[in-house]
Short mmCIF file of C-alpha atoms in Angstrom, two decimals:
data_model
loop_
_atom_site.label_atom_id
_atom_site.label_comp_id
_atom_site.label_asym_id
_atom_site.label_seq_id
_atom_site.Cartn_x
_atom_site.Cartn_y
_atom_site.Cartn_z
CA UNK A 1 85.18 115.42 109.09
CA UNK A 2 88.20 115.28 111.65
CA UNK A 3 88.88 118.76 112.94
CA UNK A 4 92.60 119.68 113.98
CA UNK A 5 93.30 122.83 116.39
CA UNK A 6 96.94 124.07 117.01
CA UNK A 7 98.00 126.05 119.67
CA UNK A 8 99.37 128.99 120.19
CA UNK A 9 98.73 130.15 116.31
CA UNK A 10 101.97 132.03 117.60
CA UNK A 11 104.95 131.52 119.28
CA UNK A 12 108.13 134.11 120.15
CA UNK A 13 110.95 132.48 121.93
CA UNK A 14 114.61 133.50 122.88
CA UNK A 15 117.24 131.13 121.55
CA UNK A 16 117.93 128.41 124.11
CA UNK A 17 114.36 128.80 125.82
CA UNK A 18 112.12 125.46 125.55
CA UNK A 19 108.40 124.92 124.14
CA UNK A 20 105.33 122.99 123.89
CA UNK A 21 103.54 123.24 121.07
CA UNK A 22 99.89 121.06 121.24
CA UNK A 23 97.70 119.48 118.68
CA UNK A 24 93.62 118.68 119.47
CA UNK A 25 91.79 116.55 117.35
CA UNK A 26 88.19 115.08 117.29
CA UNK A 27 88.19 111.33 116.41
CA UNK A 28 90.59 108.99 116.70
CA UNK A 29 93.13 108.65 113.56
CA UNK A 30 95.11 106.42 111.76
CA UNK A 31 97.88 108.36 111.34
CA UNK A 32 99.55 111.88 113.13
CA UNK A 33 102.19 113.79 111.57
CA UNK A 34 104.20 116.54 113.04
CA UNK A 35 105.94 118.94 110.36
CA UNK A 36 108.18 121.75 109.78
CA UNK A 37 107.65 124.32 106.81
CA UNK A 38 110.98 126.23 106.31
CA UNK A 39 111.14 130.24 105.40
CA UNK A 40 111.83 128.45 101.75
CA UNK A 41 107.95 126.29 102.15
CA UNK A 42 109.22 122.70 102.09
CA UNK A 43 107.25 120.53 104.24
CA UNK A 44 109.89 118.85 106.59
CA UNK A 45 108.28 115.67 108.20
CA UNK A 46 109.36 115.80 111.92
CA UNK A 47 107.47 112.54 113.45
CA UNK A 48 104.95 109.87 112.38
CA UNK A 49 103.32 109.50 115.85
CA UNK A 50 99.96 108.00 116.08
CA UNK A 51 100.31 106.94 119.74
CA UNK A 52 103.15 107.17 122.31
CA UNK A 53 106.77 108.94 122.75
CA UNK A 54 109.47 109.91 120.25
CA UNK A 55 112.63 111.67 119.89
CA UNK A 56 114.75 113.23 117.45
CA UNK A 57 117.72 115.65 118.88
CA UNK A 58 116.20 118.41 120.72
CA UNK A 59 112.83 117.62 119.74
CA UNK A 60 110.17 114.82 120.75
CA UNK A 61 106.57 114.30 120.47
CA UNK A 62 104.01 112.76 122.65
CA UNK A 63 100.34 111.67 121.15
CA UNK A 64 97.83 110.38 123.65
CA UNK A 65 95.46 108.78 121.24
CA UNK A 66 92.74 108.02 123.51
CA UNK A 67 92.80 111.32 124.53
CA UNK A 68 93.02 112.74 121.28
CA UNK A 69 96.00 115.15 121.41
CA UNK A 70 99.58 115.35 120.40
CA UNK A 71 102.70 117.48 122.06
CA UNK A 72 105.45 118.27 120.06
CA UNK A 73 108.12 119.61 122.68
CA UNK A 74 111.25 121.52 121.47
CA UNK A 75 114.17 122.09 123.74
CA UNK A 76 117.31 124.52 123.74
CA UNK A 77 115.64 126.66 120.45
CA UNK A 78 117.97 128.10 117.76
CA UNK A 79 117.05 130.47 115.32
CA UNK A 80 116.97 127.91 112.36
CA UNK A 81 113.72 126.28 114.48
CA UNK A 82 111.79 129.75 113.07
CA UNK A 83 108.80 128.75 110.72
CA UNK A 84 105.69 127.38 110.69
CA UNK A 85 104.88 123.57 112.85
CA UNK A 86 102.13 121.80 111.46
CA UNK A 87 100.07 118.99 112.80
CA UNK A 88 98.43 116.74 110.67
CA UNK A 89 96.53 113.59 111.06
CA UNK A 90 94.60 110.80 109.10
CA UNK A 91 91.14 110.21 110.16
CA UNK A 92 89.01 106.83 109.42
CA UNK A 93 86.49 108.14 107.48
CA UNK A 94 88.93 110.96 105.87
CA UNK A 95 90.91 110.18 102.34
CA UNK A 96 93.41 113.06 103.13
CA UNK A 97 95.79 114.45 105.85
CA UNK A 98 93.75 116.86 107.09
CA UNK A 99 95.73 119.85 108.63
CA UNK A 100 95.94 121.86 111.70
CA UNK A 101 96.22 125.85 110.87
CA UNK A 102 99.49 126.03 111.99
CA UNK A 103 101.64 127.39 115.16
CA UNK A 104 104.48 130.29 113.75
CA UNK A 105 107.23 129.99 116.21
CA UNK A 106 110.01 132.51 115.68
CA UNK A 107 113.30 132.30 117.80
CA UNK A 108 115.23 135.44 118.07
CA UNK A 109 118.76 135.13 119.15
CA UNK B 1 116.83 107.22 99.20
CA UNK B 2 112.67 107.52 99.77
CA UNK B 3 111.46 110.22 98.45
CA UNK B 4 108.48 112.08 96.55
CA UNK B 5 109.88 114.53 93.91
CA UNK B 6 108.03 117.47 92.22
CA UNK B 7 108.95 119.56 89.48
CA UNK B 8 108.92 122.65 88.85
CA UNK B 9 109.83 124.07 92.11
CA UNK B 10 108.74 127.35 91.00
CA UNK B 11 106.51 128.19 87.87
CA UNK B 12 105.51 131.36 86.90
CA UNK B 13 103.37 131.36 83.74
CA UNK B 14 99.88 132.85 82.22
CA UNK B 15 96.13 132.84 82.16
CA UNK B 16 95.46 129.93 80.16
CA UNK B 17 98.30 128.09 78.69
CA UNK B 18 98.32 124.80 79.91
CA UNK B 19 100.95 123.21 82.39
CA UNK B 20 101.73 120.51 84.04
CA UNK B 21 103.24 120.02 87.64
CA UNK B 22 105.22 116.39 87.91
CA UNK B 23 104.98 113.99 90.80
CA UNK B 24 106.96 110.80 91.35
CA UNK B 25 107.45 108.52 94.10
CA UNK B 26 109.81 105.90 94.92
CA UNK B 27 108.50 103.69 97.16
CA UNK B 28 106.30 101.81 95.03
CA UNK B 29 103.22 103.90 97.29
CA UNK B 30 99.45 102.78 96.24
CA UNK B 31 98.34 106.31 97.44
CA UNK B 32 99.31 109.48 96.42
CA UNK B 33 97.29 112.94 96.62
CA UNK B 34 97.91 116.56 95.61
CA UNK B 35 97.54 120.12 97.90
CA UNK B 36 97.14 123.39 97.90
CA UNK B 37 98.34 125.88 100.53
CA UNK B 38 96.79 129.36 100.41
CA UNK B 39 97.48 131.58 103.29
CA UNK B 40 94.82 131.50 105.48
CA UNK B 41 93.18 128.68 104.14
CA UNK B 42 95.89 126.04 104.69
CA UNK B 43 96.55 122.88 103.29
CA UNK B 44 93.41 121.66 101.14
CA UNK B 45 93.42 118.69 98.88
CA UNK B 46 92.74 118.72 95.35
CA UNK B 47 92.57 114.91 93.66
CA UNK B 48 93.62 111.64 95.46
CA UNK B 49 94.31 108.07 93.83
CA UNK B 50 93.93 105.17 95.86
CA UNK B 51 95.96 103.01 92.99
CA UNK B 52 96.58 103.15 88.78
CA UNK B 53 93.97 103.70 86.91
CA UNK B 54 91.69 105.29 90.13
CA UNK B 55 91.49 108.53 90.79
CA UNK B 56 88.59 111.03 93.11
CA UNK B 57 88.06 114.58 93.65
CA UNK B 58 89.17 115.83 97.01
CA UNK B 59 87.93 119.04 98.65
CA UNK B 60 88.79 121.58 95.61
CA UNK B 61 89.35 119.93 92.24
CA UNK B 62 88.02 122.67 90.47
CA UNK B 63 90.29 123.11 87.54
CA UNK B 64 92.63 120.22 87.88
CA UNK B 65 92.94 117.35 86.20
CA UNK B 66 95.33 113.97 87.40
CA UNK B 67 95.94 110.92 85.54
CA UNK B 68 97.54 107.94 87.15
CA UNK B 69 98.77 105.79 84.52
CA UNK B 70 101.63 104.23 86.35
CA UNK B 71 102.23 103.31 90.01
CA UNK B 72 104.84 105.98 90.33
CA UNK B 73 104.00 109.05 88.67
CA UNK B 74 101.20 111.71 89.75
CA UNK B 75 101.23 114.62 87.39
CA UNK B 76 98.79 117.30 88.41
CA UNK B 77 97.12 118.95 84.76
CA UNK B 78 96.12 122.68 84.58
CA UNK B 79 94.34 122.64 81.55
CA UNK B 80 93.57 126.29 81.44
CA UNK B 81 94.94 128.02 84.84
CA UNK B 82 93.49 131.02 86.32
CA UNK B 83 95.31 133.46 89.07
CA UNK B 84 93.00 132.16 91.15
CA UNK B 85 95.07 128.94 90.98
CA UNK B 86 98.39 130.77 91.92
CA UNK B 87 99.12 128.97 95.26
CA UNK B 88 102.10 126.12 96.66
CA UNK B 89 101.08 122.81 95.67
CA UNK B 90 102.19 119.70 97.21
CA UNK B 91 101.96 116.30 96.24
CA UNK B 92 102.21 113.54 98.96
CA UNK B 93 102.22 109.24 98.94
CA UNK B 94 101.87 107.05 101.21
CA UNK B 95 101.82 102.97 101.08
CA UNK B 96 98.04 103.05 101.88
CA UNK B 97 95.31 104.86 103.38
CA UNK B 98 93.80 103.91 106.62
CA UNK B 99 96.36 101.35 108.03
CA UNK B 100 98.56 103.81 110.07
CA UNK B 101 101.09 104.40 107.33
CA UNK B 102 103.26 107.56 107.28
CA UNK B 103 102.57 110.25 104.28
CA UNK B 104 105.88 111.26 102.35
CA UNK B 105 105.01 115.14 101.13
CA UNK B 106 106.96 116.52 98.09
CA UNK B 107 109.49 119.91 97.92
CA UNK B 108 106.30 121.79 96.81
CA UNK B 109 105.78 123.83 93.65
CA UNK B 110 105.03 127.45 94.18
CA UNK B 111 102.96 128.32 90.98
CA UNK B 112 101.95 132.26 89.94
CA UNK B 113 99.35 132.55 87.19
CA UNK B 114 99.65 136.37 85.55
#
């Protein structure tokens, strides 16, 4: 099946610095999630990004299919940006999301 | 508003009595699916259903049991739970599978089996 690598597993920042957090995957895909799970667990779905640019605020996400990665870029961190950042895509032979392990990011003020 | 809704939220209960874990969507979604998030092991899916009435194991079914009677509605069965099964379930939807549609994921239910 697909395989989905994350990096860096971890991630310490000082409020207001900037980051790129990167998402490798091994086929091409239907689908390419970027999500945020909160201290509390909740799954907060950032961008559905299967190809090209998006923004939201201080964050935005690149996916280059054809080169099979994703870049989810977070500017001007606050503390409340602290958790876990998934990546998640949708392969063509796959009948799930399948799930990158994860990149902790903590932002100390 | 769209959205996928669980409940419980949180669920504590014991070996063997039976429970159920709700799942409803509201965007009249053909697909829906059900996690599991264990630390370490991340998110791994239990049971999918492409549409009522069909339903297939996904990577760890072992001791669940779905039904998918109406379009809407997901419910995830523990018909006799183990601690083993204490973990943060999710349930997701999306409109289909395979046609670049976004997934909708759930608030999660964090269940402990004692």
């Amino acid at each position: 099946g697909i395989q989905v690598e994350q990096s860096p597993p971890d991630l310490i920042l000082q409020e207001g610095a900037n980051s790129t957090l990167r998402c490798n995957f091994s086929d091409s895909v239907n689908n390419l999630q970027w999500f945020h799970q909160n201290p509390w667990g909740q799954l907060i779905n950032l961008f559905y990004i299967p190809s090209g640019t998006k923004q939201n605020g201080r964050l935005s996400a690149t996916t280059v299919a054809t080169e099979r990665y994703s870049l989810l870029y977070i500017s001007s961190s606050q503390t409340t940006d602290s958790g876990v950042y998934f990546c998640a895509v949708e392969g063509p032979y796959n009948n799930d999301m399948r799930f990158g392990a994860g990149t902790r990011l903590t932002v100390k003020p | 508003e769209a959205q996928v809704t669980q409940n419980p939220r949180y669920l504590i209960t014991v070996t063997g009595k039976k429970l159920t874990v709700t799942c409803s969507q509201n965007m009249n979604h053909e697909y829906m699916s059900w996690y599991r998030q264990d630390p370490g092991l991340g998110l791994r899916q239990i049971y999918y259903s492409m549409n009522v009435e069909v339903t297939d194991k996904g990577d760890v079914p072992e001791g669940y049991k779905v039904s998918r009677k109406e379009k809407r509605n997901f419910p995830l069965i523990l018909e006799s739970p183990s601690p083993n099964q204490t973990s943060l379930y999710f349930c997701a939807s999306s409109l289909t599978l395979h046609r670049n549609t976004e997934a909708f994921f759930g608030q999660g239910t964090r269940l402990t089996v004692v």
